[in-house]
CSV table of C-alpha atoms in Angstrom, one decimal:
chain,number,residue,atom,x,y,z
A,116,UNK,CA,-1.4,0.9,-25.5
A,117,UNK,CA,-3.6,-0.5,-23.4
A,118,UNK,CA,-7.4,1.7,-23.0
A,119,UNK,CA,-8.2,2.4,-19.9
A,120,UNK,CA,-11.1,3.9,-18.4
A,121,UNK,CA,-11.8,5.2,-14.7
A,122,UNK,CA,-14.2,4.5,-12.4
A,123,UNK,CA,-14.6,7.1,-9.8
A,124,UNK,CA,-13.6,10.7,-10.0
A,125,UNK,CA,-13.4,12.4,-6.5
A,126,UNK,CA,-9.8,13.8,-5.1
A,127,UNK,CA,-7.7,10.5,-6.0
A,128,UNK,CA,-9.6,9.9,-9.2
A,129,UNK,CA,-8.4,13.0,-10.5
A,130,UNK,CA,-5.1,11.9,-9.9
A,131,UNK,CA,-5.3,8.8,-12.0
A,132,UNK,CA,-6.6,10.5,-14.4
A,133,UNK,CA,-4.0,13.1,-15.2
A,134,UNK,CA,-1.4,10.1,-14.5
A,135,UNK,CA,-3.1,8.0,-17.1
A,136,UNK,CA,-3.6,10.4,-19.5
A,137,UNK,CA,0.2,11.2,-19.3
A,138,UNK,CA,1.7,7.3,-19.6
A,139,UNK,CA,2.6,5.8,-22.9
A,140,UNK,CA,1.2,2.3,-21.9
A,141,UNK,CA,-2.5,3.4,-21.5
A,142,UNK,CA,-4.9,5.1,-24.0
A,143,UNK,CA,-7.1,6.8,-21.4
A,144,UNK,CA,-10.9,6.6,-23.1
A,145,UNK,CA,-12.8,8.4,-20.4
A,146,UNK,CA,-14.2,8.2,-17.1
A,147,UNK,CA,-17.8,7.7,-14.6
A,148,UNK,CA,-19.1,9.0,-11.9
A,149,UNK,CA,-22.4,8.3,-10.1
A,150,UNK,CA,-22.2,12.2,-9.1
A,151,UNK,CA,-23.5,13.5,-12.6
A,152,UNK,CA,-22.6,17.4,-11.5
A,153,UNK,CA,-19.5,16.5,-10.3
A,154,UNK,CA,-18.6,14.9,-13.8
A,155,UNK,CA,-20.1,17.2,-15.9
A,156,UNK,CA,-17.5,19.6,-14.0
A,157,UNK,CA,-14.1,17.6,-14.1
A,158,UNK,CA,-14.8,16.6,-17.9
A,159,UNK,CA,-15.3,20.4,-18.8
A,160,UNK,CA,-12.6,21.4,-16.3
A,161,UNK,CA,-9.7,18.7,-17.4
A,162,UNK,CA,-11.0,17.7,-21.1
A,163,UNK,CA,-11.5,14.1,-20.0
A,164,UNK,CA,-14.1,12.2,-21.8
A,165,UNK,CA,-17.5,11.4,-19.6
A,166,UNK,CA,-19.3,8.5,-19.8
A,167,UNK,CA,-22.8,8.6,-18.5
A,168,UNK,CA,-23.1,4.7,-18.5
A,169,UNK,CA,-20.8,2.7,-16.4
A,170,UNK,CA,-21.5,-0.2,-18.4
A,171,UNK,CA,-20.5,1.4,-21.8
A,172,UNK,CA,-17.3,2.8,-20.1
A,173,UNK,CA,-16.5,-0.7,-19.3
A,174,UNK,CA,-17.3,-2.5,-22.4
A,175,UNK,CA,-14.8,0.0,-24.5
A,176,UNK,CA,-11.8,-0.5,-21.8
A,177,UNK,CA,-9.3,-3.2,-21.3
A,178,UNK,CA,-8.8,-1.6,-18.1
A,179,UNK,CA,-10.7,-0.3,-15.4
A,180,UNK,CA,-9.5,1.8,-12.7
A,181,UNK,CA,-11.6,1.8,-9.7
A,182,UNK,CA,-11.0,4.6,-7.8
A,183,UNK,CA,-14.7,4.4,-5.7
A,184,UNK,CA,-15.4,4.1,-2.1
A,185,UNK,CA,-14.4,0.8,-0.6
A,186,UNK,CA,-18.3,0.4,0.0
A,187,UNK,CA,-18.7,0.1,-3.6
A,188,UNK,CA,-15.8,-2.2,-4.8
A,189,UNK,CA,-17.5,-5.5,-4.5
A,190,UNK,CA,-20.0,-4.7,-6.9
A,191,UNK,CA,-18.5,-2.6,-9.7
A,192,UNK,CA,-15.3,-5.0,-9.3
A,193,UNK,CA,-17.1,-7.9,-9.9
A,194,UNK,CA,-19.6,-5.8,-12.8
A,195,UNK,CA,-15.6,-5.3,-14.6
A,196,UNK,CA,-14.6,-8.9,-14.1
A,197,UNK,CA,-17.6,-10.5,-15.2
A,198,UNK,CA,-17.6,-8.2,-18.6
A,199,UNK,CA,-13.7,-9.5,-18.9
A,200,UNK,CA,-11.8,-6.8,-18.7
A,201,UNK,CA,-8.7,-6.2,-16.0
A,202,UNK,CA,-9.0,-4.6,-13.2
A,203,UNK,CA,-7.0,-2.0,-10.9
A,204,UNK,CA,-8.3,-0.9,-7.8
A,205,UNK,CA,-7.6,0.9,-4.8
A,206,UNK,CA,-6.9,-0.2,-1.6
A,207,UNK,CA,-8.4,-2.1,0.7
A,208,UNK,CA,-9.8,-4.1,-1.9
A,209,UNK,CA,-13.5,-4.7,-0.5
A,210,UNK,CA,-14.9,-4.0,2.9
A,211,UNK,CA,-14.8,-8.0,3.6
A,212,UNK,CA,-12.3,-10.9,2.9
A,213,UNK,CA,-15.4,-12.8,1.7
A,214,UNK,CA,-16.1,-10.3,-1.3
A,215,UNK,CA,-11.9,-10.6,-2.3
A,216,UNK,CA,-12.0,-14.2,-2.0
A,217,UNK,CA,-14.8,-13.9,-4.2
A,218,UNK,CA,-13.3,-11.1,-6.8
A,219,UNK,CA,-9.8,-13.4,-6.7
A,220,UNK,CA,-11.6,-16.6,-7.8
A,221,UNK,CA,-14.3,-15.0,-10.6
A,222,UNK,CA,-11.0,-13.4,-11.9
A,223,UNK,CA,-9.2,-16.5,-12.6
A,224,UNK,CA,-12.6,-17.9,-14.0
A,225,UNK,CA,-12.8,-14.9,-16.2
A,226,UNK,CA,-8.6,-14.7,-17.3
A,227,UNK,CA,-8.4,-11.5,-16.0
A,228,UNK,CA,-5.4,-9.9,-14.1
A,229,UNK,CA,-5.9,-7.4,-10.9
A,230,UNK,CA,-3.7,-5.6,-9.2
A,231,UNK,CA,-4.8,-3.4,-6.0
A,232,UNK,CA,-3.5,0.3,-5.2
A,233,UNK,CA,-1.2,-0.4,-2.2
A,234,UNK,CA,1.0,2.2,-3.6
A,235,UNK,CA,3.6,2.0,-0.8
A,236,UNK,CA,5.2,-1.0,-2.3
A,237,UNK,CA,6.1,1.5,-4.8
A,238,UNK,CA,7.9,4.3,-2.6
A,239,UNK,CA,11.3,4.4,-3.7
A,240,UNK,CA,12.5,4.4,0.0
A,241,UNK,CA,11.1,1.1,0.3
A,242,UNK,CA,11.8,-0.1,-3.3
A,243,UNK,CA,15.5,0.8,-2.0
A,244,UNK,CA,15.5,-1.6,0.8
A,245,UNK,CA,12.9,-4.2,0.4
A,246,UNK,CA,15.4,-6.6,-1.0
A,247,UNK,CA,17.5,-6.2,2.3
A,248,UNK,CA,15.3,-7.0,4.5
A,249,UNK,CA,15.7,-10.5,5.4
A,250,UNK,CA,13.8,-12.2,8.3
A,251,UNK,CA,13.1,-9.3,10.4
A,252,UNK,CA,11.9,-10.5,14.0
A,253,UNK,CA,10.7,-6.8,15.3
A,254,UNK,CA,9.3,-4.2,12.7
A,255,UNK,CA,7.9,-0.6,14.6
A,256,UNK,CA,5.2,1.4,12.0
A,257,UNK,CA,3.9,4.9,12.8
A,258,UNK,CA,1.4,6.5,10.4
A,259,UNK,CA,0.1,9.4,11.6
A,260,UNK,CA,-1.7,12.1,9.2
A,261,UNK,CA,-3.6,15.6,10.1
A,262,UNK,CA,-7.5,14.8,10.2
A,263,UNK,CA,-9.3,14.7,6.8
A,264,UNK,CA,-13.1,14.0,6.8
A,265,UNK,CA,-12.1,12.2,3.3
A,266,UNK,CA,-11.1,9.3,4.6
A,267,UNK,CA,-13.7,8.7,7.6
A,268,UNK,CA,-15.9,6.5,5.5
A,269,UNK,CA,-13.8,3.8,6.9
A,270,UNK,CA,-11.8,2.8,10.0
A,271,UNK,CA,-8.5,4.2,10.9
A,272,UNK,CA,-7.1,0.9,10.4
A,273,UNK,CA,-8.8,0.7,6.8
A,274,UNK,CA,-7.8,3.7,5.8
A,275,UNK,CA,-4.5,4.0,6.6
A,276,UNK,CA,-2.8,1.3,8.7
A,277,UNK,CA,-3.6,-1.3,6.1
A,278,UNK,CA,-0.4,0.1,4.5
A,279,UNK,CA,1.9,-0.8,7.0
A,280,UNK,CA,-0.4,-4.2,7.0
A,281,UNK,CA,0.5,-5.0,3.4
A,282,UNK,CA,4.6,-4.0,3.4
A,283,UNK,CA,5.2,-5.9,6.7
A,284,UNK,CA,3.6,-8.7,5.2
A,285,UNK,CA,5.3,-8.6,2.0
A,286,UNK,CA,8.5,-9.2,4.1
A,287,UNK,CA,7.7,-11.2,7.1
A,288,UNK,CA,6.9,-14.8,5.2
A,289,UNK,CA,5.0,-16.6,8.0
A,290,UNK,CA,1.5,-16.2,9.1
A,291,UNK,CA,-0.1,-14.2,11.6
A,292,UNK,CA,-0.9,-16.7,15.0
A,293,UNK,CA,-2.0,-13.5,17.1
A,294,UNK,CA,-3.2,-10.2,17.3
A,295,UNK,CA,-4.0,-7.3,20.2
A,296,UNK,CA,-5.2,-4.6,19.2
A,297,UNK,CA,-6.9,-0.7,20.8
A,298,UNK,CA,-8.6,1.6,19.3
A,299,UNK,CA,-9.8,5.0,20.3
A,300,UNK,CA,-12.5,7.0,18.8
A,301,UNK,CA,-11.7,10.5,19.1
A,302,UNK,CA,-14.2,12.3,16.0
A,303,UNK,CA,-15.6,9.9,13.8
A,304,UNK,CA,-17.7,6.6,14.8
A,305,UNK,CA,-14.7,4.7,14.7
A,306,UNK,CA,-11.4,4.3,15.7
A,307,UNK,CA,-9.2,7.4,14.5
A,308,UNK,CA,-6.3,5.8,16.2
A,309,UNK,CA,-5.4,2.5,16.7
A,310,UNK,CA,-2.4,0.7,17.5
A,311,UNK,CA,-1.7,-3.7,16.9
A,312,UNK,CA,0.9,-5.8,17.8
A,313,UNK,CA,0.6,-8.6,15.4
A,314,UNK,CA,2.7,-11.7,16.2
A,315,UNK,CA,4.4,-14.1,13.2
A,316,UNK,CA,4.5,-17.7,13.9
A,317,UNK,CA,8.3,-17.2,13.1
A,318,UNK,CA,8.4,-14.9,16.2
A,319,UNK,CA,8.3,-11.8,14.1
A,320,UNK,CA,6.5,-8.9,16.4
A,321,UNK,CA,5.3,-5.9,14.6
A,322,UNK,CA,3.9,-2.8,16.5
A,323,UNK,CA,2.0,-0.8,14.3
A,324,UNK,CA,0.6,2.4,15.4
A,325,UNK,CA,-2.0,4.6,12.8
A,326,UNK,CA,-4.1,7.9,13.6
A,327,UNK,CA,-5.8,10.8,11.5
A,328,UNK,CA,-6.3,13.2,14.4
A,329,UNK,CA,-2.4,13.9,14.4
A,330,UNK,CA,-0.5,17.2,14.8
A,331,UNK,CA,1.6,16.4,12.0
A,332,UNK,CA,2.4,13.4,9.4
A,333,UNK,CA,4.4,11.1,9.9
A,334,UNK,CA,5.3,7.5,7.8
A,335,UNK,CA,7.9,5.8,9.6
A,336,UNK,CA,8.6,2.2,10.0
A,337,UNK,CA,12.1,0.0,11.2
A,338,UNK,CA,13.0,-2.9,10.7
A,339,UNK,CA,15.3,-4.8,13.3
A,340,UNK,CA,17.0,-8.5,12.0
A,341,UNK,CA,20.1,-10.1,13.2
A,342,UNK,CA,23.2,-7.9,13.0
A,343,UNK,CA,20.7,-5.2,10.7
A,344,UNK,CA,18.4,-2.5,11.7
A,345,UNK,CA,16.8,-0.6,8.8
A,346,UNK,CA,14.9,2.9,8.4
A,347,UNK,CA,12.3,4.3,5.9
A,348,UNK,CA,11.1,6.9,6.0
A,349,UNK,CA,7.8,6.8,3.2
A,350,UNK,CA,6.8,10.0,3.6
A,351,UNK,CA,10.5,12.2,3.4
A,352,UNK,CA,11.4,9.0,0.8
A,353,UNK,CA,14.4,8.3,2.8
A,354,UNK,CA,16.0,5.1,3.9
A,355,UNK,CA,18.5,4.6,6.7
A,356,UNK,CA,20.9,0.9,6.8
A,357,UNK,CA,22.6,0.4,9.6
A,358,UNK,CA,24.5,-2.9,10.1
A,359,UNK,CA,27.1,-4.9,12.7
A,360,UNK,CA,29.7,-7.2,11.3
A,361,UNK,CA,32.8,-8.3,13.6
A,362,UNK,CA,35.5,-6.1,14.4
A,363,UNK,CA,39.3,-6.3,12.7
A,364,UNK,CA,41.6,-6.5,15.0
A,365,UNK,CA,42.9,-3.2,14.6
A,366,UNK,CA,40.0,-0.7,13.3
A,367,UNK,CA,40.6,2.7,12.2
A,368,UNK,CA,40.0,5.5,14.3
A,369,UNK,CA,37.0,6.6,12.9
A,370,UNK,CA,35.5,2.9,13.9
A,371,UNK,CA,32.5,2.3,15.6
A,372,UNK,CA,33.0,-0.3,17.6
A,373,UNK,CA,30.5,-1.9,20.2
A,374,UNK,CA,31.5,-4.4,22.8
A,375,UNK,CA,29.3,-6.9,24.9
A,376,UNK,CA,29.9,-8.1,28.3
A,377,UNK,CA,31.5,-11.5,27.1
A,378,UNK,CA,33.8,-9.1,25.3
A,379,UNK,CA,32.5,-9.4,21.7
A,380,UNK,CA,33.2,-6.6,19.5
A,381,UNK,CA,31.3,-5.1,16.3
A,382,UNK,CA,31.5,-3.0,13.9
A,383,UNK,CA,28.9,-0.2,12.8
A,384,UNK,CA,29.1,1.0,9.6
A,385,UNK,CA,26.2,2.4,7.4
A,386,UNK,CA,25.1,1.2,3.9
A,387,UNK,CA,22.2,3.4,2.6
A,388,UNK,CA,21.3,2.8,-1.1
A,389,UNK,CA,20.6,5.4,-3.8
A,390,UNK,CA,16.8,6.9,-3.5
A,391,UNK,CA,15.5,6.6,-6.6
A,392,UNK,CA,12.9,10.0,-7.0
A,393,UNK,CA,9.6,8.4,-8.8
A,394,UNK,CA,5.7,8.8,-8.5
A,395,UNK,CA,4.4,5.7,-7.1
A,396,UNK,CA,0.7,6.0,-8.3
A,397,UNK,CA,2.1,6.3,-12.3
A,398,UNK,CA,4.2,3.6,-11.5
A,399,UNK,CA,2.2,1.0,-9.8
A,400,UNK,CA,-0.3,2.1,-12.3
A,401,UNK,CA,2.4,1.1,-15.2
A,402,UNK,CA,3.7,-1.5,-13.8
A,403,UNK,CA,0.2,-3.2,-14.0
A,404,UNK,CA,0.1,-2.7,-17.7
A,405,UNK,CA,3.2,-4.2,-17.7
A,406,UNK,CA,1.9,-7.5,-15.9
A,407,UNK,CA,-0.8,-7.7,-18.2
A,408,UNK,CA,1.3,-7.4,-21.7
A,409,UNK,CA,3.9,-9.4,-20.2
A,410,UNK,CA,1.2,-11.7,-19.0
A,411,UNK,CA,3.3,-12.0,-15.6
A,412,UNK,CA,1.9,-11.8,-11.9
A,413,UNK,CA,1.3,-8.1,-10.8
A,414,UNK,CA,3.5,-6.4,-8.3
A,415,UNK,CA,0.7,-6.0,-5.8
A,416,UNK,CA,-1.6,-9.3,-6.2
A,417,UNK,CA,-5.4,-9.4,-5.3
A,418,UNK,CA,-4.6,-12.1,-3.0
A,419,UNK,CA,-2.2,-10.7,-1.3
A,420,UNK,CA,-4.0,-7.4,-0.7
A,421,UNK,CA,-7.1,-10.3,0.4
A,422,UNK,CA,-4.5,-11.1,3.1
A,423,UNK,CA,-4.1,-7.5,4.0
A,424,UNK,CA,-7.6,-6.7,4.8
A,425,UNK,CA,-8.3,-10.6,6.5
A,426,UNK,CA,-5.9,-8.6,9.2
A,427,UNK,CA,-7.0,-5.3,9.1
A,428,UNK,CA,-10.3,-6.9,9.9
A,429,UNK,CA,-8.7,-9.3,12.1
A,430,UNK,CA,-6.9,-5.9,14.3
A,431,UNK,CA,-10.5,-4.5,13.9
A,432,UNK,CA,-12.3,-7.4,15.5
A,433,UNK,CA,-9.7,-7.3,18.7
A,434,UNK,CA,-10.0,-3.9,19.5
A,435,UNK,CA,-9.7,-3.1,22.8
A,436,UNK,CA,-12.0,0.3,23.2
C-alpha cells in the first residue's frame, strides 16, 4: 500500500479523504490544511490524522494529494516534486500552461509520476463509449450547474468547461487551429457562462457551452462521426449509440429505414453498452496507484491535462464580452 497524504481539506478534500482511507492500495497517513481551525475540526470530526507542517506531511508520503485552490498548485506541486514523492492533483492543473510545463519537466527530472483529477474520463458513461468513438467531426457539450460561490475562485471555463476541454481532446487526435469564444459575466468578476467553438485541424468542430448560474444541471455531450452519433449523458451516467449501416434488401417490419434523395437507404439500429455503476474519484484515485506500482503512464497524464488548460486559457483569451 502505497501512503498517501492530502493536501487541502475543504468540501472535495473531504472527499478524498474518506475515499482514501477506504481503498486497499493507499495507507492514508494524514492530512494539511493552511486553515488551522478548520483542521483541528475535520481531524476530531472524521479521526483523520493532522499534520501541522506541510513539509512533514510530505516527507512521510509517497503520495500527495492536492486538493488546494488552483492558485496554490504551482507552488505546493512543485514543493511535492522536488521532495520526490508522486503527485495527484486536481484539475486544472495550475492557473498557467507555463507552471505545467514547468511541473511536467521537474517531474521527469525528479522520476516522479502525476496524474491530474479530470475525473470525467472516469464516468462510466463515458468509459462505456470512449473506445467507440472514432474520428468524430462535430462534438455538442453542455455543462450547466446551479450557482455555487465554491467554485468562483476561477473562471467558468476553469472551473467547469475544462471537462468537456480534456474528454474532447482525448478523442479528437489533431490540434486545435482556431478558437471563438463569449463570455458573459452575470455574478462573479468573470465569465459564469461561456460558450467556444474550437476547430480541429482535421475539421473536427466542437461547440462547448458551460455556466454556473443555471436553473438546473445538466452534463451532456454528443458525438456525431460518419454513419455514428453517440450520447452521454455524465451526469444521469447514461450513454446512447445510435448507428446507420446499409439496408437489406428486405428489412423487417420493425426496420428503421432512412432514404436520401439519390435513393440510398440505411438502417438505424441502436447499440448501447452496459453502464458500469462506479465512483470515479476512488477510481481515478486507484488507478493512479496502479500506474505508479505498475510503473505505467497514468490514465489522465500531466501533459495532457497541460494541453487542457493551454485551451481553456486559449477560450479565455478570445472571449468576446
Amino acid at each position: 500500500m502505497l501512503k498517501a497524504g492530502v493536501l487541502g481539506a475543504g468540501h472535495l478534500g473531504k472527499i478524498h479523504l474518506k475515499l482514501l482511507q477506504q481503498s486497499d492500495k493507499y495507507d492514508l497517513i494524514g492530512f494539511y490544511d493552511a486553515n488551522a481551525e478548520n483542521a483541528k475540526k475535520i481531524s476530531e470530526e472524521f479521526g483523520y490524522k493532522m499534520y501541522e507542517n506541510l513539509d512533514e506531511l510530505i516527507a512521510d508520503a509517497d503520495v500527495i494529494d492536492v486538493v488546494t485552490p488552483t492558485l496554490a498548485h504551482f507552488d505546493v506541486a512543485k514543493k511535492v516534486i522536488t521532495a520526490g514523492k508522486h503527485l495527484f492533483i486536481e484539475k486544472p492543473i495550475t492557473n498557467t500552461f507555463e507552471e505545467a510545463e514547468e511541473l511536467i519537466k521537474l517531474a521527469e527530472e525528479h522520476g516522479v509520476k502525476g496524474q491530474v483529477g479530470h475525473v470525467e474520463r472516469f464516468n462510466p458513461a463515458f468509459q462505456a463509449v470512449s473506445d467507440r468513438i472514432e474520428n468524430p467531426m462535430f462534438i455538442e457539450a453542455h455543462r450547466l450547474a446551479e450557482f455555487n460561490p465554491r467554485g468562483t475562485d476561477v473562471p467558468v471555463v476553469l472551473d467547469l468547461m475544462i471537462h468537456d476541454i480534456d474528454a474532447v481532446m482525448s478523442v479528437v487526435k489533431s490540434e486545435v487551429v482556431k478558437i471563438n469564444a463569449s463570455g458573459v459575466s452575470v455574478i462573479s468578476d468573470t465569465p459564469d457562462i461561456a460558450n467556444a467553438r474550437i476547430e480541429f485541424a482535421n475539421g473536427c468542430v466542437a461547440n462547448l457551452t458551460a455556466s454556473r448560474i443555471s436553473m438546473k444541471n445538466m452534463r451532456k455531450s454528443r458525438f456525431f462521426q460518419r454513419d455514428a452519433y453517440i450520447s452521454v449523458d455524465f451526469l444521469e451516467k447514461k450513454c446512447e449509440v445510435v448507428k446507420m449501416k446499409d439496408a437489406p434488401k428486405d428489412p423487417d417490419d420493425f426496420a428503421m429505414i432512412l432514404q436520401n434523395a439519390e435513393g440510398v437507404k440505411k438502417q438505424i439500429y441502436f447499440d448501447n453498452p452496459d453502464v458500469s455503476a462506479n465512483n470515479a474519484i476512488l477510481e481515478e484515485l486507484e488507478s493512479f496507484a496502479e500506474s505508479i506500482q505498475n510503473d505505467t503512464e497514468p490514465v489522465v497524464t500531466m501533459q495532457q491535462a497541460a494541453n487542457a488548460l493551454k485551451v481553456a486559457n486559449q477560450v479565455i483569451a478570445n472571449f468576446i464580452i
